[in-house]
Structure formats: C-alpha cells, structure tokens
Amino acid sequence: MFPLHVYQDRRDRLKGMMPKNSLAIISAAHESIRNRDAEYPFRQSSDFWYLTGFTEPDAVLIIGPEHPDRLFVRSKNPDQEVWTGRRLGPEHVTTGLGIDEGYPIDELDSELTTFLADITWVEYPFYCNDSAKIVDRAVKAKETKSKRKDRLSHRADLSRFLHQERLFKAKEEIDVMREAGRISALGHVAAMQACQPGMTEDQLGSIVEHTFRMEGSPAVAYQTIVGGGDNACILHYTDRTTTLNSGDLVLIDAGCELQGYAGDITRTFPVNGSFTEAQAELYDLVLSAQADAIDAMVVGKSIKSFHEAALMRLTEGLIDLKIIKGPLEEAIAEKRYAPYYMHGTGHFLGLDVHDVGMYEIDAKPIELSEGMVITCEPGLYLDKRSDVPSRYRGIGIRIEDDVLITQQGPEIFTKDVPKERSEIEVLMRG
Ligand code: GLY
Ligand code: MN
Ligand code: MN
C-alpha cells in the first residue's frame, strides 16, 4: 500500500473535477464462487483500489466536492473472521485508511438516501455493474419517497475523470511498475533457462509463475500464455496442455502483478535452444519492427505512430521474405500484412493489463505524454494452414516490452529479459 496521503490526493483531485453538489459512488469487487463454496482468488476492483488502497471485498466509497469522504465496509465479526480472515471494520476506516468516515456496509442503502437528499447529480464508473446497481436502488428509493420521477436526474460517467487520472502514472506508481517489470523479466529468464523438449506448456508456465511468487508478486496480472509451435498463433491461448517439441518455437506471454500493477512481457524462443533459419528470419523481422516502434514512443508523437512504424517494418520484411507481394505502399494500403499481423502494437498498462485511458479524444488520436506506460508488442503469426512458403508455417512470434514515456525518451521496464537471438541462445545453453 502507498502512504495514505497518496489515496487522499487522488480523491481530492477527482473531487476537484466533479460538478458542484454531486456525489460519486465507487464499489469494491465481490468474491465470486468458483464451484460450490470455493471462491476464485479475490482481486479488488482497480478504480476502488486506486482511490482507497483497501483490498477487502464488499465496500463502497462515496465522495463529493462538498462532502466528507465516506467508506462503507464489512462490520467486524469475530466468528466469521476465524473462517475467512480479519476485517478492518468501519471503526478503523479513519485510522487505517485516512478516510473521513467509516460505516457498516449493511447500512449503505439507508445512509445513501440521507446523503442523496439534496443531490441531483450522481457519478459512477458506468462499466461497473456493482456501482450502477447501487445507484439504481438509490434512484428508486428517492422516487418512492418523493413521489417525483427520478430526482437524481443527472448520471454521469466518472470514468471520464478517473480513468484519465489513472492513465498518467505518478512517481510512486512508476516505481512499482518498474519493479513489476523487473520481476516479470526474471520469470521469463527462468523459463528460458529451464526449457527442454518434452516439457508441457503448463510446466514451463509454472516456472515463470513460481519465479513471480518467489520475487514477491502474489498473482499473475492475467492468465499466463504458453504456446508451443502452431499454438503460438492463438493470441490468447490459455489451454497449455501440449508437449513442447524440439525444433519448434515457444511463445510465453506472462506478467506478474505487484500492488495491483501489471507487468506484461512476451518472449518467443526455440524449445531446444537454437533458432532454425526460417525462425531466425521471422524473429529478426519482429525484433526490428519492435525497435522501430520503440523509437517512435516519444513525447509529442501521435499514439498511432508506433503502430505505424511497426506495420511499415513488418510489411517491408514480409515482402522481402516473399510472404506477401509489394510494392510497400500498396501492401500497406491493402492491409496485405493483416492475415499475419492482426492486432495493435500496444496498449496502456497500469492497474489493469489493458489499462484505462482514452486513445482518441473527439476522434483525434492523442499524443504520447510523460507518465504513460504502454506495451510495445509486434508479432507475426503464420499458422499451419496459412498460404505461405512451407518453411514459415506453424510459426508464431511476439516480442513485448513495457515502456514508460518520458521527456528523456522511452524507458523499458522489462529490459532484463534478453530478446536478441544470440543472447537467448547463450542464456539457454547455460
Ligand atoms: N497479455 C495480453 C496482451 O499482451 O495484451
Ligand atoms: Mn500486452
Ligand atoms: Mn502480453
């Protein structure tokens, strides 16, 4: 957890943007059942976590420019705490979290009716069903009470302020994300060192995740992808049941989570430690596309420019390797690369792996600015069925790093895992 003033400052900034006489409602996540009475590991809602630092389920934050900050939490219950863990309790909200007032979550609906008595404008993150349900109940209660139709006449999406705040990372967030990048890189290095033909994709993935845990990350930021051979061409492949074959490449897309912040790395390497000629040709092409894209990740450039740089290089290379036909401008205009490169070159990264923030404002791409963290992840996917020279079939490659945009140029949080072919081969030889 960051020092409490970090969360207070975030709430204060948000309140400074909200309209007069409005209230914002931000719900925490609930636990969800996996099967019978076993639950999925709990993960706090990112917006709620960002504003409170509080990691228990079933809580609701209510803030407004003219109101004290209020947090509803589960009441303490010694009998239940023996089974499911300690609770902060409403009486410790102020000392524990620096939030003005704590309330029992069971009193949310009745207290909310009082807080909303003179409010006509309510804000919540629209995508968040839990927050929306609370607002719906409050509106209903108000209608019934006042016999007038929906006196909470203005509902606005808090995301327009909150998600733009989350997009620009502050120093303390950058420090955590740099560490998430370092730990994620160690996981990939461990996998390269341990990889042997005959292992399953899942066994290799477990080495990555074991390293994350041993380095202090409690969870993965998303389901680890390990795809051997043709499986690397399935972008979000999570099956991981196939045995890794000598002569194939393996693609690992894995990142740890640290204090809620995501790492997101992809590396692709030969199962037996040596690239074939055909694999090397495609690998070097993706690597040079990534280098061109990272060069374009500078303050003031359009957010589209690094994708365009990657596309240009990949298309040029695909023409040189006779996988598609030129000339270059025509191949780009007709998207001849698209069967082999079908995704964007990067996304914002933060508390969510595909983090919040607007890529366009008024239909105009935004400019890259200091404090944004963006992945750079070009790839090529030539599956077994593709209409390409046979030596390239069954090869999927992606190379992904996490990049902080700074005035001094891009800083790569994930630089500690090799990506030059020769470096990978040396590391795998041991
Ligand atoms: N790990 C998901 C992605 O790279 O977008
Ligand atoms: Mn990514
Ligand atoms: Mn990824």
Short mmCIF file of N, CA and C in Angstrom, two decimals, residues 119-237:
data_model
loop_
_atom_site.label_atom_id
_atom_site.label_comp_id
_atom_site.label_asym_id
_atom_site.label_seq_id
_atom_site.Cartn_x
_atom_site.Cartn_y
_atom_site.Cartn_z
N ILE A 119 -29.10 15.96 -3.51
CA ILE A 119 -28.20 15.77 -4.65
C ILE A 119 -29.02 15.44 -5.90
N THR A 120 -28.69 16.06 -7.01
CA THR A 120 -29.37 15.68 -8.26
C THR A 120 -28.38 15.07 -9.25
N TRP A 121 -27.10 15.17 -8.94
CA TRP A 121 -26.08 14.73 -9.90
C TRP A 121 -25.25 13.62 -9.25
N VAL A 122 -25.31 12.44 -9.84
CA VAL A 122 -24.53 11.34 -9.27
C VAL A 122 -23.57 10.79 -10.33
N GLU A 123 -22.36 10.49 -9.87
CA GLU A 123 -21.30 10.00 -10.77
C GLU A 123 -20.93 8.58 -10.34
N TYR A 124 -20.65 7.73 -11.31
CA TYR A 124 -20.08 6.41 -11.03
C TYR A 124 -19.44 5.90 -12.31
N PRO A 125 -18.53 4.93 -12.19
CA PRO A 125 -17.93 4.38 -13.42
C PRO A 125 -18.99 3.52 -14.11
N PHE A 126 -19.43 3.92 -15.30
CA PHE A 126 -20.57 3.27 -15.97
C PHE A 126 -20.34 1.79 -16.23
N TYR A 127 -19.09 1.39 -16.48
CA TYR A 127 -18.84 -0.02 -16.81
C TYR A 127 -19.03 -0.91 -15.57
N CYS A 128 -19.06 -0.30 -14.39
CA CYS A 128 -19.05 -1.08 -13.14
C CYS A 128 -20.47 -1.40 -12.69
N ASN A 129 -20.89 -2.65 -12.90
CA ASN A 129 -22.26 -3.05 -12.61
C ASN A 129 -22.62 -2.86 -11.14
N ASP A 130 -21.65 -3.14 -10.27
CA ASP A 130 -21.95 -3.03 -8.84
C ASP A 130 -22.29 -1.59 -8.46
N SER A 131 -21.52 -0.64 -9.00
CA SER A 131 -21.81 0.77 -8.71
C SER A 131 -23.16 1.14 -9.31
N ALA A 132 -23.42 0.68 -10.54
CA ALA A 132 -24.69 1.02 -11.22
C ALA A 132 -25.88 0.51 -10.42
N LYS A 133 -25.75 -0.70 -9.86
CA LYS A 133 -26.87 -1.28 -9.09
C LYS A 133 -27.17 -0.44 -7.85
N ILE A 134 -26.11 0.05 -7.21
CA ILE A 134 -26.31 0.88 -6.01
C ILE A 134 -27.06 2.16 -6.40
N VAL A 135 -26.64 2.75 -7.52
CA VAL A 135 -27.30 3.99 -7.98
C VAL A 135 -28.75 3.70 -8.33
N ASP A 136 -29.01 2.60 -9.02
CA ASP A 136 -30.40 2.24 -9.39
C ASP A 136 -31.28 2.14 -8.15
N ARG A 137 -30.74 1.48 -7.13
CA ARG A 137 -31.53 1.32 -5.89
C ARG A 137 -31.79 2.68 -5.25
N ALA A 138 -30.78 3.53 -5.27
CA ALA A 138 -30.92 4.85 -4.64
C ALA A 138 -31.95 5.68 -5.40
N VAL A 139 -31.93 5.59 -6.73
CA VAL A 139 -32.88 6.35 -7.54
C VAL A 139 -34.30 5.89 -7.22
N LYS A 140 -34.46 4.58 -7.16
CA LYS A 140 -35.79 4.01 -6.86
C LYS A 140 -36.29 4.51 -5.51
N ALA A 141 -35.39 4.44 -4.52
CA ALA A 141 -35.77 4.85 -3.17
C ALA A 141 -36.20 6.31 -3.18
N LYS A 142 -35.50 7.11 -3.93
CA LYS A 142 -35.80 8.54 -3.98
C LYS A 142 -37.14 8.80 -4.66
N GLU A 143 -37.38 8.06 -5.74
CA GLU A 143 -38.66 8.19 -6.45
C GLU A 143 -39.81 7.87 -5.52
N THR A 144 -39.67 6.74 -4.80
CA THR A 144 -40.75 6.30 -3.92
C THR A 144 -41.00 7.35 -2.85
N LYS A 145 -39.92 7.86 -2.30
CA LYS A 145 -40.03 8.80 -1.20
C LYS A 145 -40.65 10.13 -1.64
N SER A 146 -40.19 10.62 -2.76
CA SER A 146 -40.58 11.97 -3.15
C SER A 146 -41.80 11.98 -4.06
N LYS A 147 -42.17 10.75 -4.54
CA LYS A 147 -43.27 10.63 -5.49
C LYS A 147 -43.01 11.46 -6.75
N ARG A 148 -41.79 11.83 -6.94
CA ARG A 148 -41.44 12.54 -8.18
C ARG A 148 -40.52 11.63 -8.97
N LYS A 149 -40.54 11.81 -10.25
CA LYS A 149 -39.77 10.89 -11.11
C LYS A 149 -38.28 11.23 -11.07
N ASP A 150 -37.48 10.24 -10.76
CA ASP A 150 -36.02 10.33 -10.84
C ASP A 150 -35.45 11.72 -10.56
N ARG A 151 -35.45 12.06 -9.28
CA ARG A 151 -34.89 13.38 -8.96
C ARG A 151 -33.37 13.37 -9.04
N LEU A 152 -32.79 12.15 -9.15
CA LEU A 152 -31.34 12.09 -9.44
C LEU A 152 -31.22 12.17 -10.96
N SER A 153 -31.52 13.34 -11.50
CA SER A 153 -31.73 13.43 -12.94
C SER A 153 -30.44 13.31 -13.75
N HIS A 154 -29.29 13.62 -13.15
CA HIS A 154 -28.04 13.56 -13.91
C HIS A 154 -27.19 12.40 -13.43
N ARG A 155 -26.94 11.50 -14.34
CA ARG A 155 -26.00 10.42 -14.04
C ARG A 155 -24.84 10.60 -15.01
N ALA A 156 -23.64 10.68 -14.49
CA ALA A 156 -22.50 10.89 -15.38
C ALA A 156 -21.45 9.83 -15.12
N ASP A 157 -20.68 9.55 -16.16
CA ASP A 157 -19.66 8.50 -16.08
C ASP A 157 -18.38 9.06 -15.46
N LEU A 158 -18.13 8.64 -14.24
CA LEU A 158 -16.94 9.09 -13.51
C LEU A 158 -15.65 8.71 -14.24
N SER A 159 -15.73 7.70 -15.10
CA SER A 159 -14.53 7.23 -15.82
C SER A 159 -13.87 8.37 -16.60
N ARG A 160 -14.67 9.35 -17.05
CA ARG A 160 -14.07 10.41 -17.89
C ARG A 160 -13.02 11.20 -17.11
N PHE A 161 -13.18 11.28 -15.79
CA PHE A 161 -12.14 11.93 -14.97
C PHE A 161 -11.17 10.88 -14.42
N LEU A 162 -11.76 9.85 -13.80
CA LEU A 162 -10.97 8.87 -13.05
C LEU A 162 -9.98 8.12 -13.95
N HIS A 163 -10.43 7.73 -15.12
CA HIS A 163 -9.56 6.94 -15.99
C HIS A 163 -8.48 7.79 -16.64
N GLN A 164 -8.75 9.06 -16.83
CA GLN A 164 -7.68 9.94 -17.35
C GLN A 164 -6.63 10.19 -16.26
N GLU A 165 -7.08 10.21 -15.00
CA GLU A 165 -6.11 10.32 -13.89
C GLU A 165 -5.24 9.07 -13.83
N ARG A 166 -5.87 7.91 -13.97
CA ARG A 166 -5.11 6.65 -13.89
C ARG A 166 -4.13 6.48 -15.05
N LEU A 167 -4.43 7.13 -16.17
CA LEU A 167 -3.56 6.98 -17.35
C LEU A 167 -2.15 7.52 -17.10
N PHE A 168 -2.05 8.61 -16.34
CA PHE A 168 -0.73 9.24 -16.12
C PHE A 168 -0.17 8.76 -14.79
N LYS A 169 0.92 8.02 -14.87
CA LYS A 169 1.44 7.38 -13.67
C LYS A 169 2.32 8.35 -12.88
N ALA A 170 2.08 8.38 -11.57
CA ALA A 170 2.88 9.22 -10.67
C ALA A 170 4.14 8.44 -10.26
N LYS A 171 5.05 9.16 -9.60
CA LYS A 171 6.35 8.55 -9.28
C LYS A 171 6.22 7.23 -8.52
N GLU A 172 5.32 7.23 -7.51
CA GLU A 172 5.23 6.01 -6.70
C GLU A 172 4.67 4.84 -7.54
N GLU A 173 3.83 5.14 -8.50
CA GLU A 173 3.30 4.07 -9.38
C GLU A 173 4.40 3.58 -10.32
N ILE A 174 5.17 4.53 -10.83
CA ILE A 174 6.26 4.17 -11.75
C ILE A 174 7.26 3.25 -11.05
N ASP A 175 7.56 3.56 -9.79
CA ASP A 175 8.50 2.71 -9.04
C ASP A 175 7.96 1.28 -8.93
N VAL A 176 6.67 1.15 -8.63
CA VAL A 176 6.09 -0.20 -8.51
C VAL A 176 6.07 -0.89 -9.87
N MET A 177 5.73 -0.15 -10.92
CA MET A 177 5.65 -0.78 -12.25
C MET A 177 7.04 -1.18 -12.77
N ARG A 178 8.02 -0.39 -12.40
CA ARG A 178 9.41 -0.76 -12.78
C ARG A 178 9.77 -2.09 -12.12
N GLU A 179 9.37 -2.23 -10.86
CA GLU A 179 9.64 -3.48 -10.12
C GLU A 179 8.81 -4.64 -10.70
N ALA A 180 7.57 -4.37 -11.08
CA ALA A 180 6.75 -5.42 -11.72
C ALA A 180 7.41 -5.86 -13.03
N GLY A 181 8.00 -4.92 -13.74
CA GLY A 181 8.71 -5.25 -14.99
C GLY A 181 9.94 -6.10 -14.70
N ARG A 182 10.65 -5.74 -13.64
CA ARG A 182 11.87 -6.49 -13.29
C ARG A 182 11.53 -7.94 -12.90
N ILE A 183 10.50 -8.08 -12.06
CA ILE A 183 10.12 -9.44 -11.63
C ILE A 183 9.58 -10.25 -12.81
N SER A 184 8.78 -9.60 -13.64
CA SER A 184 8.24 -10.31 -14.81
C SER A 184 9.39 -10.79 -15.69
N ALA A 185 10.40 -9.95 -15.85
CA ALA A 185 11.55 -10.33 -16.67
C ALA A 185 12.27 -11.54 -16.08
N LEU A 186 12.42 -11.56 -14.75
CA LEU A 186 13.09 -12.71 -14.11
C LEU A 186 12.35 -14.01 -14.39
N GLY A 187 11.02 -13.95 -14.41
CA GLY A 187 10.21 -15.14 -14.71
C GLY A 187 10.50 -15.66 -16.10
N HIS A 188 10.63 -14.76 -17.06
CA HIS A 188 10.91 -15.18 -18.44
C HIS A 188 12.33 -15.73 -18.57
N VAL A 189 13.27 -15.12 -17.87
CA VAL A 189 14.65 -15.63 -17.91
C VAL A 189 14.67 -17.06 -17.35
N ALA A 190 13.96 -17.28 -16.23
CA ALA A 190 13.94 -18.62 -15.61
C ALA A 190 13.36 -19.64 -16.59
N ALA A 191 12.33 -19.24 -17.33
CA ALA A 191 11.71 -20.17 -18.29
C ALA A 191 12.69 -20.50 -19.42
N MET A 192 13.40 -19.51 -19.91
CA MET A 192 14.38 -19.77 -20.98
C MET A 192 15.45 -20.75 -20.48
N GLN A 193 15.86 -20.56 -19.23
CA GLN A 193 16.92 -21.42 -18.69
C GLN A 193 16.44 -22.85 -18.46
N ALA A 194 15.15 -23.01 -18.15
CA ALA A 194 14.64 -24.34 -17.77
C ALA A 194 14.05 -25.11 -18.95
N CYS A 195 13.79 -24.43 -20.05
CA CYS A 195 13.03 -25.06 -21.13
C CYS A 195 13.74 -26.27 -21.73
N GLN A 196 13.00 -27.36 -21.90
CA GLN A 196 13.52 -28.60 -22.50
C GLN A 196 12.43 -29.19 -23.38
N PRO A 197 12.79 -29.78 -24.52
CA PRO A 197 11.78 -30.53 -25.28
C PRO A 197 11.19 -31.62 -24.38
N GLY A 198 9.88 -31.86 -24.51
CA GLY A 198 9.23 -32.89 -23.70
C GLY A 198 8.47 -32.31 -22.51
N MET A 199 8.81 -31.08 -22.11
CA MET A 199 8.01 -30.43 -21.06
C MET A 199 6.65 -30.05 -21.65
N THR A 200 5.66 -29.90 -20.80
CA THR A 200 4.40 -29.37 -21.33
C THR A 200 4.43 -27.85 -21.23
N GLU A 201 3.53 -27.23 -22.00
CA GLU A 201 3.39 -25.77 -21.95
C GLU A 201 3.11 -25.33 -20.51
N ASP A 202 2.27 -26.11 -19.81
CA ASP A 202 1.89 -25.72 -18.46
C ASP A 202 3.07 -25.82 -17.50
N GLN A 203 3.90 -26.85 -17.68
CA GLN A 203 5.08 -26.98 -16.80
C GLN A 203 6.00 -25.79 -16.99
N LEU A 204 6.17 -25.37 -18.24
CA LEU A 204 7.05 -24.21 -18.48
C LEU A 204 6.44 -22.94 -17.86
N GLY A 205 5.12 -22.80 -18.02
CA GLY A 205 4.43 -21.64 -17.43
C GLY A 205 4.55 -21.61 -15.92
N SER A 206 4.58 -22.80 -15.29
CA SER A 206 4.65 -22.85 -13.82
C SER A 206 6.00 -22.32 -13.33
N ILE A 207 7.03 -22.45 -14.17
CA ILE A 207 8.36 -21.93 -13.77
C ILE A 207 8.32 -20.40 -13.76
N VAL A 208 7.67 -19.83 -14.76
CA VAL A 208 7.52 -18.36 -14.80
C VAL A 208 6.78 -17.89 -13.55
N GLU A 209 5.66 -18.55 -13.26
CA GLU A 209 4.82 -18.09 -12.15
C GLU A 209 5.49 -18.35 -10.80
N HIS A 210 6.23 -19.44 -10.70
CA HIS A 210 6.97 -19.72 -9.46
C HIS A 210 7.96 -18.58 -9.17
N THR A 211 8.63 -18.14 -10.23
CA THR A 211 9.60 -17.05 -10.06
C THR A 211 8.90 -15.77 -9.61
N PHE A 212 7.74 -15.48 -10.22
CA PHE A 212 6.99 -14.28 -9.79
C PHE A 212 6.73 -14.35 -8.27
N ARG A 213 6.24 -15.50 -7.82
CA ARG A 213 5.89 -15.63 -6.39
C ARG A 213 7.13 -15.50 -5.51
N MET A 214 8.20 -16.17 -5.93
CA MET A 214 9.42 -16.13 -5.11
C MET A 214 9.98 -14.72 -5.02
N GLU A 215 9.68 -13.88 -6.00
CA GLU A 215 10.17 -12.50 -6.00
C GLU A 215 9.19 -11.53 -5.34
N GLY A 216 8.09 -12.08 -4.80
CA GLY A 216 7.20 -11.21 -4.01
C GLY A 216 5.94 -10.76 -4.72
N SER A 217 5.67 -11.29 -5.89
CA SER A 217 4.40 -10.95 -6.55
C SER A 217 3.36 -12.01 -6.17
N PRO A 218 2.20 -11.59 -5.65
CA PRO A 218 1.23 -12.57 -5.17
C PRO A 218 0.38 -13.20 -6.26
N ALA A 219 0.43 -12.65 -7.48
CA ALA A 219 -0.53 -13.11 -8.50
C ALA A 219 -0.01 -12.78 -9.90
N VAL A 220 -0.58 -13.45 -10.89
CA VAL A 220 -0.30 -13.03 -12.26
C VAL A 220 -1.25 -11.89 -12.63
N ALA A 221 -0.82 -11.06 -13.56
CA ALA A 221 -1.66 -9.91 -13.97
C ALA A 221 -2.74 -10.35 -14.95
N TYR A 222 -2.58 -11.51 -15.53
CA TYR A 222 -3.54 -12.10 -16.46
C TYR A 222 -3.10 -13.55 -16.63
N GLN A 223 -3.95 -14.36 -17.23
CA GLN A 223 -3.60 -15.78 -17.37
C GLN A 223 -2.38 -15.95 -18.26
N THR A 224 -1.40 -16.68 -17.75
CA THR A 224 -0.16 -16.90 -18.49
C THR A 224 -0.43 -17.67 -19.79
N ILE A 225 0.15 -17.15 -20.86
CA ILE A 225 0.02 -17.80 -22.17
C ILE A 225 1.34 -18.50 -22.47
N VAL A 226 1.27 -19.81 -22.74
CA VAL A 226 2.46 -20.54 -23.21
C VAL A 226 2.02 -21.35 -24.42
N GLY A 227 2.50 -20.98 -25.59
CA GLY A 227 2.08 -21.67 -26.80
C GLY A 227 3.28 -22.20 -27.56
N GLY A 228 3.35 -23.53 -27.70
CA GLY A 228 4.43 -24.15 -28.48
C GLY A 228 4.02 -24.29 -29.93
N GLY A 229 4.97 -24.09 -30.86
CA GLY A 229 4.70 -24.30 -32.29
C GLY A 229 3.51 -23.51 -32.77
N ASP A 230 2.58 -24.22 -33.42
CA ASP A 230 1.40 -23.59 -34.01
C ASP A 230 0.53 -22.89 -32.95
N ASN A 231 0.55 -23.37 -31.70
CA ASN A 231 -0.29 -22.76 -30.65
C ASN A 231 0.07 -21.30 -30.41
N ALA A 232 1.30 -20.92 -30.77
CA ALA A 232 1.71 -19.52 -30.59
C ALA A 232 0.90 -18.58 -31.48
N CYS A 233 0.22 -19.16 -32.48
CA CYS A 233 -0.59 -18.33 -33.39
C CYS A 233 -1.97 -18.04 -32.82
N ILE A 234 -2.30 -18.62 -31.65
CA ILE A 234 -3.58 -18.29 -30.99
C ILE A 234 -3.27 -17.21 -29.97
N LEU A 235 -3.79 -16.02 -30.21
CA LEU A 235 -3.28 -14.85 -29.47
C LEU A 235 -3.47 -14.96 -27.95
N HIS A 236 -4.64 -15.40 -27.52
CA HIS A 236 -4.86 -15.52 -26.08
C HIS A 236 -5.05 -17.00 -25.70
N TYR A 237 -4.09 -17.81 -26.13
CA TYR A 237 -4.13 -19.26 -25.89
C TYR A 237 -3.86 -19.54 -24.41
#
